[in-house]
GROMACS .gro file of C-alpha atoms in nm:
model
  455
    1MET     CA    1   0.656  -4.162  -1.628
    2SER     CA    2   0.622  -4.105  -2.006
    3PHE     CA    3   0.636  -3.766  -2.152
    4ALA     CA    4   0.286  -3.809  -2.280
    5THR     CA    5   0.152  -3.884  -1.927
    6PHE     CA    6   0.337  -3.590  -1.785
    7ALA     CA    7   0.195  -3.358  -2.053
    8GLN     CA    8  -0.155  -3.477  -1.993
    9ARG     CA    9  -0.122  -3.415  -1.618
   10ARG     CA   10   0.026  -3.070  -1.695
   11VAL     CA   11  -0.275  -2.986  -1.909
   12LEU     CA   12  -0.519  -3.093  -1.649
   13SER     CA   13  -0.324  -2.899  -1.383
   14SER     CA   14  -0.338  -2.588  -1.610
   15SER     CA   15  -0.705  -2.626  -1.670
   16SER     CA   16  -0.777  -2.645  -1.302
   17SER     CA   17  -0.559  -2.339  -1.241
   18ILE     CA   18  -0.746  -2.141  -1.509
   19LEU     CA   19  -1.090  -2.228  -1.372
   20GLY     CA   20  -0.971  -2.088  -1.031
   21ARG     CA   21  -0.882  -1.759  -1.187
   22ARG     CA   22  -1.226  -1.666  -1.324
   23SER     CA   23  -1.408  -1.544  -1.004
   24MET     CA   24  -1.180  -1.374  -0.766
   25VAL     CA   25  -1.386  -1.103  -0.606
   26THR     CA   26  -1.755  -1.008  -0.623
   27VAL     CA   27  -1.853  -0.648  -0.563
   28GLY     CA   28  -2.182  -0.487  -0.487
   29ASP     CA   29  -2.378  -0.224  -0.283
   30LEU     CA   30  -2.498  -0.302   0.069
   31SER     CA   31  -2.639   0.045   0.106
   32LYS     CA   32  -2.572   0.398  -0.027
   33ARG     CA   33  -2.298   0.429   0.233
   34VAL     CA   34  -2.134   0.085   0.208
   35LYS     CA   35  -1.969  -0.087  -0.085
   36ILE     CA   36  -1.923  -0.461  -0.017
   37ALA     CA   37  -1.672  -0.696  -0.180
   38SER     CA   38  -1.593  -1.061  -0.097
   39THR     CA   39  -1.418  -1.376  -0.216
   40ASP     CA   40  -1.457  -1.728  -0.087
   41SER     CA   41  -1.147  -1.862  -0.265
   42ASN     CA   42  -0.968  -1.898   0.062
   43THR     CA   43  -1.030  -2.269   0.149
   44ASN     CA   44  -0.856  -2.279   0.493
   45GLY     CA   45  -1.041  -2.236   0.812
   46THR     CA   46  -0.983  -1.848   0.860
   47ALA     CA   47  -1.162  -1.549   0.721
   48SER     CA   48  -1.103  -1.183   0.733
   49LEU     CA   49  -1.288  -0.843   0.708
   50THR     CA   50  -1.144  -0.508   0.631
   51LEU     CA   51  -1.321  -0.184   0.660
   52VAL     CA   52  -1.191   0.083   0.407
   53LEU     CA   53  -1.210   0.453   0.489
   54ARG     CA   54  -1.101   0.742   0.284
   55ALA     CA   55  -0.882   0.882   0.565
   56GLY     CA   56  -0.539   0.837   0.418
   57SER     CA   57  -0.271   1.096   0.496
   58ARG     CA   58  -0.347   1.286   0.176
   59TYR     CA   59  -0.684   1.384   0.330
   60GLU     CA   60  -0.534   1.532   0.654
   61SER     CA   61  -0.542   1.903   0.730
   62ALA     CA   62  -0.213   1.905   0.920
   63PRO     CA   63   0.088   1.669   0.943
   64GLY     CA   64   0.023   1.355   1.160
   65VAL     CA   65  -0.352   1.387   1.179
   66ALA     CA   66  -0.412   1.061   0.989
   67ASN     CA   67  -0.149   0.873   1.183
   68VAL     CA   68  -0.312   0.979   1.508
   69LEU     CA   69  -0.660   0.866   1.378
   70LYS     CA   70  -0.504   0.529   1.281
   71ASN     CA   71  -0.388   0.484   1.636
   72PHE     CA   72  -0.731   0.556   1.774
   73SER     CA   73  -0.864   0.243   1.585
   74PHE     CA   74  -1.052   0.004   1.812
   75LYS     CA   75  -1.039   0.236   2.109
   76THR     CA   76  -1.353   0.323   2.315
   77ASN     CA   77  -1.663   0.378   2.114
   78THR     CA   78  -2.025   0.470   2.207
   79ASP     CA   79  -2.116   0.108   2.279
   80GLN     CA   80  -1.824  -0.037   2.466
   81SER     CA   81  -1.470   0.024   2.594
   82ALA     CA   82  -1.144  -0.057   2.416
   83LEU     CA   83  -1.081  -0.331   2.674
   84VAL     CA   84  -1.413  -0.510   2.587
   85THR     CA   85  -1.329  -0.486   2.207
   86VAL     CA   86  -0.978  -0.639   2.258
   87ARG     CA   87  -1.096  -0.908   2.503
   88THR     CA   88  -1.385  -1.016   2.265
   89ALA     CA   89  -1.137  -1.061   1.975
   90GLU     CA   90  -0.881  -1.240   2.199
   91GLN     CA   91  -1.134  -1.489   2.339
   92LEU     CA   92  -1.225  -1.593   1.984
   93GLY     CA   93  -0.857  -1.616   1.869
   94GLY     CA   94  -0.893  -1.327   1.632
   95THR     CA   95  -0.672  -1.026   1.571
   96LEU     CA   96  -0.748  -0.660   1.501
   97SER     CA   97  -0.521  -0.430   1.314
   98ALA     CA   98  -0.515  -0.082   1.142
   99THR     CA   99  -0.314   0.011   0.838
  100LEU     CA  100  -0.266   0.366   0.702
  101THR     CA  101  -0.181   0.439   0.334
  102ARG     CA  102  -0.169   0.773   0.160
  103GLU     CA  103  -0.533   0.724   0.042
  104HIS     CA  104  -0.702   0.494   0.292
  105LEU     CA  105  -0.731   0.389   0.647
  106LEU     CA  106  -0.784   0.007   0.671
  107LEU     CA  107  -0.940  -0.151   0.978
  108SER     CA  108  -0.901  -0.524   0.963
  109ALA     CA  109  -0.999  -0.838   1.153
  110GLU     CA  110  -0.878  -1.187   1.097
  111PHE     CA  111  -1.059  -1.474   1.271
  112LEU     CA  112  -1.183  -1.833   1.250
  113LYS     CA  113  -1.476  -1.901   1.008
  114GLY     CA  114  -1.801  -1.906   1.197
  115ASP     CA  115  -1.716  -1.588   1.397
  116GLU     CA  116  -1.816  -1.344   1.119
  117GLU     CA  117  -2.103  -1.180   1.301
  118VAL     CA  118  -1.895  -1.097   1.611
  119PHE     CA  119  -1.619  -0.921   1.409
  120LEU     CA  120  -1.881  -0.748   1.188
  121SER     CA  121  -2.018  -0.597   1.502
  122LEU     CA  122  -1.676  -0.492   1.626
  123LEU     CA  123  -1.599  -0.327   1.289
  124SER     CA  124  -1.931  -0.148   1.277
  125LYS     CA  125  -1.886  -0.012   1.631
  126SER     CA  126  -1.540   0.119   1.531
  127LEU     CA  127  -1.726   0.380   1.316
  128PHE     CA  128  -1.845   0.535   1.641
  129SER     CA  129  -1.533   0.599   1.831
  130THR     CA  130  -1.550   0.862   2.101
  131LEU     CA  131  -1.202   0.996   2.023
  132SER     CA  132  -1.162   1.101   2.390
  133ALA     CA  133  -0.893   1.333   2.515
  134HIS     CA  134  -0.782   1.095   2.794
  135GLU     CA  135  -0.725   0.807   2.542
  136LEU     CA  136  -0.532   1.054   2.322
  137ALA     CA  137  -0.307   1.133   2.602
  138GLU     CA  138  -0.274   0.791   2.764
  139ASP     CA  139  -0.273   0.548   2.479
  140VAL     CA  140  -0.261   0.724   2.137
  141ILE     CA  141   0.024   0.977   2.173
  142PRO     CA  142   0.273   0.727   2.319
  143GLN     CA  143   0.211   0.482   2.029
  144VAL     CA  144   0.244   0.770   1.775
  145ALA     CA  145   0.571   0.882   1.939
  146LEU     CA  146   0.700   0.520   1.933
  147GLU     CA  147   0.630   0.492   1.557
  148SER     CA  148   0.793   0.824   1.492
  149ASN     CA  149   1.104   0.729   1.685
  150GLN     CA  150   1.129   0.392   1.498
  151ILE     CA  151   1.109   0.561   1.165
  152ALA     CA  152   1.366   0.820   1.262
  153SER     CA  153   1.625   0.540   1.300
  154ASP     CA  154   1.520   0.375   0.969
  155PRO     CA  155   1.695   0.542   0.671
  156ALA     CA  156   1.509   0.346   0.413
  157THR     CA  157   1.154   0.436   0.528
  158THR     CA  158   1.259   0.795   0.604
  159ALA     CA  159   1.408   0.840   0.256
  160VAL     CA  160   1.087   0.715   0.091
  161GLU     CA  161   0.874   0.945   0.304
  162THR     CA  162   1.095   1.239   0.224
  163ALA     CA  163   1.088   1.152  -0.142
  164HIS     CA  164   0.707   1.174  -0.137
  165LYS     CA  165   0.731   1.515   0.034
  166LEU     CA  166   0.975   1.645  -0.231
  167ALA     CA  167   0.773   1.495  -0.519
  168PHE     CA  168   0.427   1.612  -0.425
  169ARG     CA  169   0.482   1.864  -0.132
  170SER     CA  170   0.121   1.831   0.000
  171GLY     CA  171  -0.156   1.571  -0.049
  172LEU     CA  172   0.028   1.253  -0.151
  173GLY     CA  173   0.339   1.428  -0.006
  174ASN     CA  174   0.200   1.410   0.344
  175SER     CA  175   0.389   1.163   0.560
  176LEU     CA  176   0.233   0.847   0.702
  177PHE     CA  177   0.393   0.931   1.026
  178ALA     CA  178   0.358   1.211   1.277
  179SER     CA  179   0.638   1.453   1.388
  180ALA     CA  180   0.722   1.583   1.732
  181LEU     CA  181   0.773   1.919   1.565
  182GLU     CA  182   0.416   1.941   1.434
  183PRO     CA  183   0.149   1.933   1.708
  184VAL     CA  184  -0.183   1.756   1.629
  185THR     CA  185  -0.508   1.885   1.773
  186LEU     CA  186  -0.796   1.643   1.873
  187ASN     CA  187  -1.031   1.864   1.672
  188ALA     CA  188  -0.838   1.803   1.351
  189VAL     CA  189  -0.855   1.426   1.422
  190ARG     CA  190  -1.225   1.448   1.473
  191ASP     CA  191  -1.276   1.651   1.156
  192LEU     CA  192  -1.089   1.385   0.948
  193TYR     CA  193  -1.288   1.111   1.116
  194LYS     CA  194  -1.619   1.284   1.049
  195GLN     CA  195  -1.518   1.346   0.688
  196ALA     CA  196  -1.427   0.988   0.631
  197ARG     CA  197  -1.743   0.848   0.788
  198SER     CA  198  -1.958   1.091   0.577
  199SER     CA  199  -1.810   0.946   0.246
  200GLN     CA  200  -1.880   0.603   0.114
  201VAL     CA  201  -1.688   0.323   0.283
  202ALA     CA  202  -1.614  -0.030   0.171
  203LEU     CA  203  -1.629  -0.366   0.349
  204ILE     CA  204  -1.397  -0.638   0.204
  205GLY     CA  205  -1.426  -1.003   0.312
  206THR     CA  206  -1.199  -1.286   0.233
  207GLY     CA  207  -1.293  -1.657   0.286
  208ILE     CA  208  -1.659  -1.552   0.292
  209PRO     CA  209  -1.902  -1.611   0.002
  210PHE     CA  210  -2.052  -1.288  -0.116
  211GLU     CA  211  -2.418  -1.358  -0.047
  212THR     CA  212  -2.334  -1.489   0.292
  213LEU     CA  213  -2.136  -1.174   0.380
  214LYS     CA  214  -2.409  -0.949   0.245
  215THR     CA  215  -2.669  -1.124   0.462
  216LEU     CA  216  -2.450  -1.122   0.777
  217ALA     CA  217  -2.341  -0.759   0.723
  218GLU     CA  218  -2.693  -0.615   0.669
  219PRO     CA  219  -2.780  -0.565   1.036
  220TYR     CA  220  -2.446  -0.384   1.094
  221PHE     CA  221  -2.368  -0.205   0.775
  222GLY     CA  222  -2.713  -0.168   0.599
  223ASP     CA  223  -2.959   0.111   0.620
  224GLU     CA  224  -2.965   0.089   1.002
  225LEU     CA  225  -2.613   0.236   0.990
  226ASP     CA  226  -2.739   0.559   0.842
  227ILE     CA  227  -3.006   0.587   1.114
  228LYS     CA  228  -2.744   0.537   1.382
  229PHE     CA  229  -2.516   0.793   1.222
  230GLU     CA  230  -2.802   1.055   1.224
  231GLY     CA  231  -2.874   0.961   1.585
  232THR     CA  232  -2.516   1.053   1.681
  233GLY     CA  233  -2.490   1.371   1.484
  234GLY     CA  234  -2.352   1.219   1.170
  235LYS     CA  235  -2.440   1.321   0.814
  236ALA     CA  236  -2.617   1.134   0.545
  237VAL     CA  237  -2.365   0.972   0.303
  238GLU     CA  238  -2.209   1.236   0.066
  239ALA     CA  239  -1.954   1.245  -0.211
  240PRO     CA  240  -1.591   1.230  -0.094
  241LYS     CA  241  -1.415   1.557  -0.038
  242ALA     CA  242  -1.288   1.706  -0.364
  243LEU     CA  243  -0.910   1.694  -0.358
  244GLU     CA  244  -0.670   1.919  -0.526
  245LYS     CA  245  -0.514   1.748  -0.823
  246SER     CA  246  -0.167   1.621  -0.741
  247LYS     CA  247   0.125   1.814  -0.885
  248TYR     CA  248   0.469   1.671  -0.920
  249PHE     CA  249   0.771   1.886  -0.831
  250GLY     CA  250   1.091   1.682  -0.766
  251GLY     CA  251   1.413   1.813  -0.607
  252GLU     CA  252   1.698   1.709  -0.385
  253GLU     CA  253   1.733   1.666  -0.011
  254ARG     CA  254   2.038   1.546   0.195
  255GLN     CA  255   2.014   1.428   0.551
  256ALA     CA  256   2.300   1.330   0.777
  257ILE     CA  257   2.270   0.971   0.896
  258ASP     CA  258   2.308   0.902   1.269
  259LEU     CA  259   2.642   0.721   1.278
  260HIS     CA  260   2.537   0.556   1.607
  261THR     CA  261   2.270   0.360   1.427
  262LEU     CA  262   2.501   0.195   1.169
  263ASP     CA  263   2.558  -0.107   1.394
  264VAL     CA  264   2.187  -0.181   1.395
  265PRO     CA  265   2.103  -0.475   1.146
  266GLY     CA  266   1.939  -0.341   0.836
  267VAL     CA  267   2.053   0.027   0.892
  268ALA     CA  268   2.282   0.160   0.610
  269PRO     CA  269   2.342   0.479   0.418
  270THR     CA  270   2.048   0.515   0.179
  271LEU     CA  271   1.982   0.682  -0.159
  272VAL     CA  272   1.640   0.706  -0.313
  273ILE     CA  273   1.598   0.818  -0.676
  274ALA     CA  274   1.236   0.877  -0.783
  275TYR     CA  275   1.043   1.008  -1.084
  276GLY     CA  276   0.682   1.119  -1.075
  277SER     CA  277   0.380   1.126  -1.314
  278THR     CA  278   0.054   1.297  -1.249
  279THR     CA  279  -0.131   1.116  -1.520
  280PRO     CA  280  -0.468   0.991  -1.381
  281SER     CA  281  -0.475   0.629  -1.318
  282THR     CA  282  -0.664   0.397  -1.540
  283PRO     CA  283  -0.745   0.020  -1.499
  284ASN     CA  284  -0.422  -0.054  -1.688
  285THR     CA  285  -0.197   0.185  -1.494
  286TYR     CA  286  -0.146  -0.060  -1.211
  287PHE     CA  287  -0.041  -0.336  -1.441
  288GLU     CA  288   0.195  -0.122  -1.646
  289ASN     CA  289   0.358   0.008  -1.326
  290LEU     CA  290   0.380  -0.347  -1.189
  291VAL     CA  291   0.557  -0.471  -1.501
  292LEU     CA  292   0.790  -0.164  -1.502
  293ALA     CA  293   0.891  -0.224  -1.139
  294ASN     CA  294   0.971  -0.597  -1.221
  295LEU     CA  295   1.154  -0.483  -1.548
  296LEU     CA  296   1.386  -0.258  -1.333
  297GLY     CA  297   1.423  -0.533  -1.081
  298SER     CA  298   1.577  -0.576  -0.738
  299SER     CA  299   1.903  -0.709  -0.605
  300THR     CA  300   1.739  -0.842  -0.291
  301SER     CA  301   1.529  -1.116  -0.459
  302PRO     CA  302   1.734  -1.304  -0.722
  303THR     CA  303   1.582  -1.617  -0.876
  304ILE     CA  304   1.867  -1.828  -0.720
  305LYS     CA  305   2.048  -1.697  -0.404
  306ARG     CA  306   2.407  -1.577  -0.446
  307ILE     CA  307   2.365  -1.554  -0.819
  308PRO     CA  308   2.305  -1.193  -0.929
  309GLY     CA  309   1.996  -1.104  -1.125
  310SER     CA  310   2.009  -0.973  -1.478
  311SER     CA  311   1.779  -0.671  -1.430
  312PRO     CA  312   1.923  -0.325  -1.472
  313VAL     CA  313   1.911  -0.245  -1.107
  314ALA     CA  314   2.076  -0.577  -1.008
  315THR     CA  315   2.338  -0.541  -1.273
  316ALA     CA  316   2.425  -0.190  -1.164
  317ILE     CA  317   2.527  -0.285  -0.803
  318ALA     CA  318   2.672  -0.624  -0.884
  319GLY     CA  319   3.032  -0.487  -0.848
  320VAL     CA  320   2.986  -0.340  -0.504
  321GLU     CA  321   2.987  -0.593  -0.229
  322GLY     CA  322   2.734  -0.549   0.047
  323SER     CA  323   2.509  -0.317  -0.156
  324SER     CA  324   2.143  -0.362  -0.229
  325ALA     CA  325   1.879  -0.201  -0.444
  326SER     CA  326   1.511  -0.236  -0.513
  327SER     CA  327   1.250  -0.063  -0.728
  328PHE     CA  328   0.881  -0.018  -0.704
  329VAL     CA  329   0.613   0.210  -0.840
  330ALA     CA  330   0.364   0.365  -0.598
  331THR     CA  331   0.034   0.397  -0.781
  332TYR     CA  332  -0.217   0.635  -0.655
  333SER     CA  333  -0.564   0.753  -0.797
  334ASP     CA  334  -0.418   1.059  -0.978
  335ALA     CA  335  -0.042   1.006  -0.978
  336SER     CA  336   0.241   0.756  -0.967
  337LEU     CA  337   0.592   0.761  -0.824
  338LEU     CA  338   0.873   0.539  -0.962
  339VAL     CA  339   1.117   0.469  -0.682
  340VAL     CA  340   1.461   0.312  -0.686
  341GLU     CA  341   1.602   0.259  -0.332
  342VAL     CA  342   1.976   0.188  -0.294
  343GLN     CA  343   2.180   0.100   0.019
  344ALA     CA  344   2.547   0.033   0.057
  345PRO     CA  345   2.792  -0.027   0.353
  346GLY     CA  346   2.944   0.321   0.360
  347SER     CA  347   2.855   0.657   0.198
  348GLU     CA  348   3.144   0.647  -0.058
  349ARG     CA  349   3.031   0.311  -0.185
  350LEU     CA  350   2.674   0.443  -0.194
  351SER     CA  351   2.795   0.721  -0.425
  352VAL     CA  352   2.955   0.465  -0.659
  353VAL     CA  353   2.653   0.233  -0.663
  354GLY     CA  354   2.417   0.535  -0.709
  355ALA     CA  355   2.604   0.650  -1.016
  356GLU     CA  356   2.592   0.300  -1.163
  357VAL     CA  357   2.208   0.290  -1.099
  358VAL     CA  358   2.163   0.615  -1.280
  359LYS     CA  359   2.357   0.493  -1.569
  360GLY     CA  360   2.139   0.172  -1.576
  361LEU     CA  361   1.819   0.380  -1.574
  362LYS     CA  362   1.932   0.612  -1.847
  363GLY     CA  363   2.077   0.329  -2.052
  364LEU     CA  364   1.741   0.150  -2.065
  365LYS     CA  365   1.621   0.328  -2.382
  366THR     CA  366   1.427   0.035  -2.529
  367VAL     CA  367   1.289  -0.286  -2.387
  368SER     CA  368   1.351  -0.617  -2.563
  369LYS     CA  369   1.089  -0.885  -2.594
  370ASP     CA  370   1.284  -1.110  -2.359
  371GLN     CA  371   1.314  -0.847  -2.097
  372LEU     CA  372   0.942  -0.777  -2.114
  373LYS     CA  373   0.856  -1.145  -2.108
  374ALA     CA  374   1.048  -1.198  -1.781
  375ALA     CA  375   0.891  -0.882  -1.626
  376VAL     CA  376   0.543  -0.992  -1.720
  377ALA     CA  377   0.604  -1.337  -1.578
  378LYS     CA  378   0.721  -1.191  -1.251
  379ALA     CA  379   0.427  -0.949  -1.240
  380LYS     CA  380   0.186  -1.242  -1.288
  381PHE     CA  381   0.347  -1.424  -1.010
  382GLU     CA  382   0.322  -1.131  -0.784
  383VAL     CA  383  -0.047  -1.092  -0.856
  384ALA     CA  384  -0.120  -1.461  -0.820
  385SER     CA  385   0.076  -1.470  -0.488
  386LYS     CA  386  -0.117  -1.180  -0.346
  387SER     CA  387  -0.453  -1.332  -0.447
  388GLU     CA  388  -0.384  -1.637  -0.230
  389THR     CA  389  -0.347  -1.453   0.103
  390ALA     CA  390  -0.599  -1.227   0.283
  391ALA     CA  391  -0.360  -0.928   0.313
  392GLY     CA  392  -0.260  -0.970  -0.049
  393LEU     CA  393  -0.624  -0.985  -0.175
  394VAL     CA  394  -0.708  -0.673   0.021
  395GLU     CA  395  -0.417  -0.494  -0.130
  396LEU     CA  396  -0.534  -0.580  -0.483
  397VAL     CA  397  -0.898  -0.494  -0.413
  398VAL     CA  398  -0.879  -0.168  -0.224
  399PRO     CA  399  -0.777   0.055  -0.530
  400GLN     CA  400  -1.063  -0.089  -0.736
  401VAL     CA  401  -1.341  -0.150  -0.488
  402PHE     CA  402  -1.508   0.193  -0.510
  403SER     CA  403  -1.531   0.165  -0.890
  404GLY     CA  404  -1.766  -0.132  -0.847
  405LYS     CA  405  -1.556  -0.392  -1.035
  406VAL     CA  406  -1.249  -0.580  -0.946
  407ALA     CA  407  -1.038  -0.752  -1.215
  408THR     CA  408  -1.025  -1.133  -1.197
  409LEU     CA  409  -0.691  -1.304  -1.224
  410GLU     CA  410  -0.779  -1.408  -1.579
  411GLU     CA  411  -0.843  -1.038  -1.667
  412SER     CA  412  -0.530  -0.933  -1.486
  413TYR     CA  413  -0.326  -1.179  -1.684
  414LYS     CA  414  -0.481  -1.054  -2.004
  415ALA     CA  415  -0.399  -0.694  -1.921
  416LEU     CA  416  -0.038  -0.797  -1.843
  417ASP     CA  417  -0.010  -0.993  -2.174
  418ALA     CA  418  -0.131  -0.688  -2.362
  419ILE     CA  419   0.175  -0.477  -2.266
  420THR     CA  420   0.422  -0.450  -2.545
  421PRO     CA  421   0.788  -0.342  -2.546
  422GLU     CA  422   0.688  -0.015  -2.708
  423SER     CA  423   0.422   0.065  -2.450
  424ILE     CA  424   0.638  -0.014  -2.151
  425SER     CA  425   0.927   0.183  -2.299
  426LYS     CA  426   0.686   0.480  -2.331
  427VAL     CA  427   0.582   0.444  -1.969
  428LEU     CA  428   0.944   0.444  -1.859
  429ALA     CA  429   1.026   0.740  -2.079
  430SER     CA  430   0.734   0.941  -1.941
  431PHE     CA  431   0.874   0.891  -1.588
  432LEU     CA  432   1.238   0.973  -1.672
  433LYS     CA  433   1.145   1.294  -1.845
  434SER     CA  434   1.029   1.447  -1.515
  435LYS     CA  435   1.264   1.616  -1.273
  436PRO     CA  436   1.425   1.361  -1.049
  437THR     CA  437   1.359   1.341  -0.677
  438VAL     CA  438   1.674   1.248  -0.494
  439VAL     CA  439   1.706   1.184  -0.120
  440SER     CA  440   2.041   1.095   0.042
  441ILE     CA  441   2.070   0.978   0.406
  442ALA     CA  442   2.438   0.922   0.448
  443ARG     CA  443   2.761   1.077   0.573
  444LEU     CA  444   2.728   1.389   0.377
  445SER     CA  445   3.096   1.482   0.353
  446GLN     CA  446   3.132   1.153   0.154
  447MET     CA  447   2.803   1.143  -0.039
  448LYS     CA  448   2.784   1.297  -0.393
  449TYR     CA  449   2.516   1.541  -0.497
  450ALA     CA  450   2.253   1.445  -0.756
  451GLU     CA  451   2.434   1.608  -1.048
  452GLU     CA  452   2.755   1.429  -0.961
  453LEU     CA  453   2.559   1.101  -0.978
  454GLY     CA  454   2.463   1.192  -1.335
  455LEU     CA  455   2.120   1.331  -1.263
   0.00000   0.00000   0.00000
């Protein structure tokens, strides 16, 4: 093949790709209560629906309330039992799931195209759960306890949860999981559920054209929904509960690792270093944070296996065999948390790696054009990859859906390209000037304190 032929094909391929970027998600109002968003870019034979409720852990009145509510998902409602709901989904080959974040509770259904109305009905009925005491005792509490026990033996997740608690204390600091030391009352769960239902909710569809979804959803999520709410003692739609503005604190916490779990694959002494910002999020905040995370990098996903990456985080741990590190920025509506998570086979090695990571963070005073170019390219790949899966699309859409507009891929790329070395250096500096949040889960007699690590 001649170079000219190759180049021509490459141009045609690029043109097709760009055309596919222009319309990712359409957003509109189904009623005063329900915001609707959809994309039909998914060309395979499946579709998905996700109901978004403002019932994340930051809204709970006591620890564990949001987690208990999540585990009540798809249980008995005023129309049918949990068994009927599950069997209906199973017979059509569909799956139902619930995901809790710090700001939202997501109820999702994935199914074959053509079954949209059945799963719209199931999701609509999930807004009228009975939240009964017997289901709490028989089904919900055992599942809540199982999740809590699993997290207790997972130092990585425990460290991130603890870091949020140290960073924000309440609100965003509330854990995604319940604790055996903090009892949850059914009335508290019902209050959170009632509060979430009274606020505006969103319905996100993938693999379904917008107008089709709007027509199909009208009988289940249109004005009739308000009538049904009022008939069951619900309130007319109202503004979401005003939240106390997030405040960042920081600090250090050291926890002894259970030495009996070290033989479990994936379990290792863990160090989390985090920095917070309480600057309200703007449309560009997500993209800046995404580039920053890719700039700092990760040792767990090099471009070529067994060849270490060149990012600051990957470089910092390169000399300690068996260690790993990753970075991400958790972006919320009114705050962000930059997190670097480090693991090593042994607490003494973790101390060494931790000190090197701190040096790497502090040494990144300025960002070169080449460093930024690589980070932006990785960020674009991450956004593009997410836009090609149902779960990824939902992740991209949820933070934007209540604003009424979701950025297309073309707009996302434009926002990423607009980031300069100076602007990303400023973002990093704004994080690093805050008091660090440090969590160590290790053999404490061998683990250095934060100031000994250089913090």
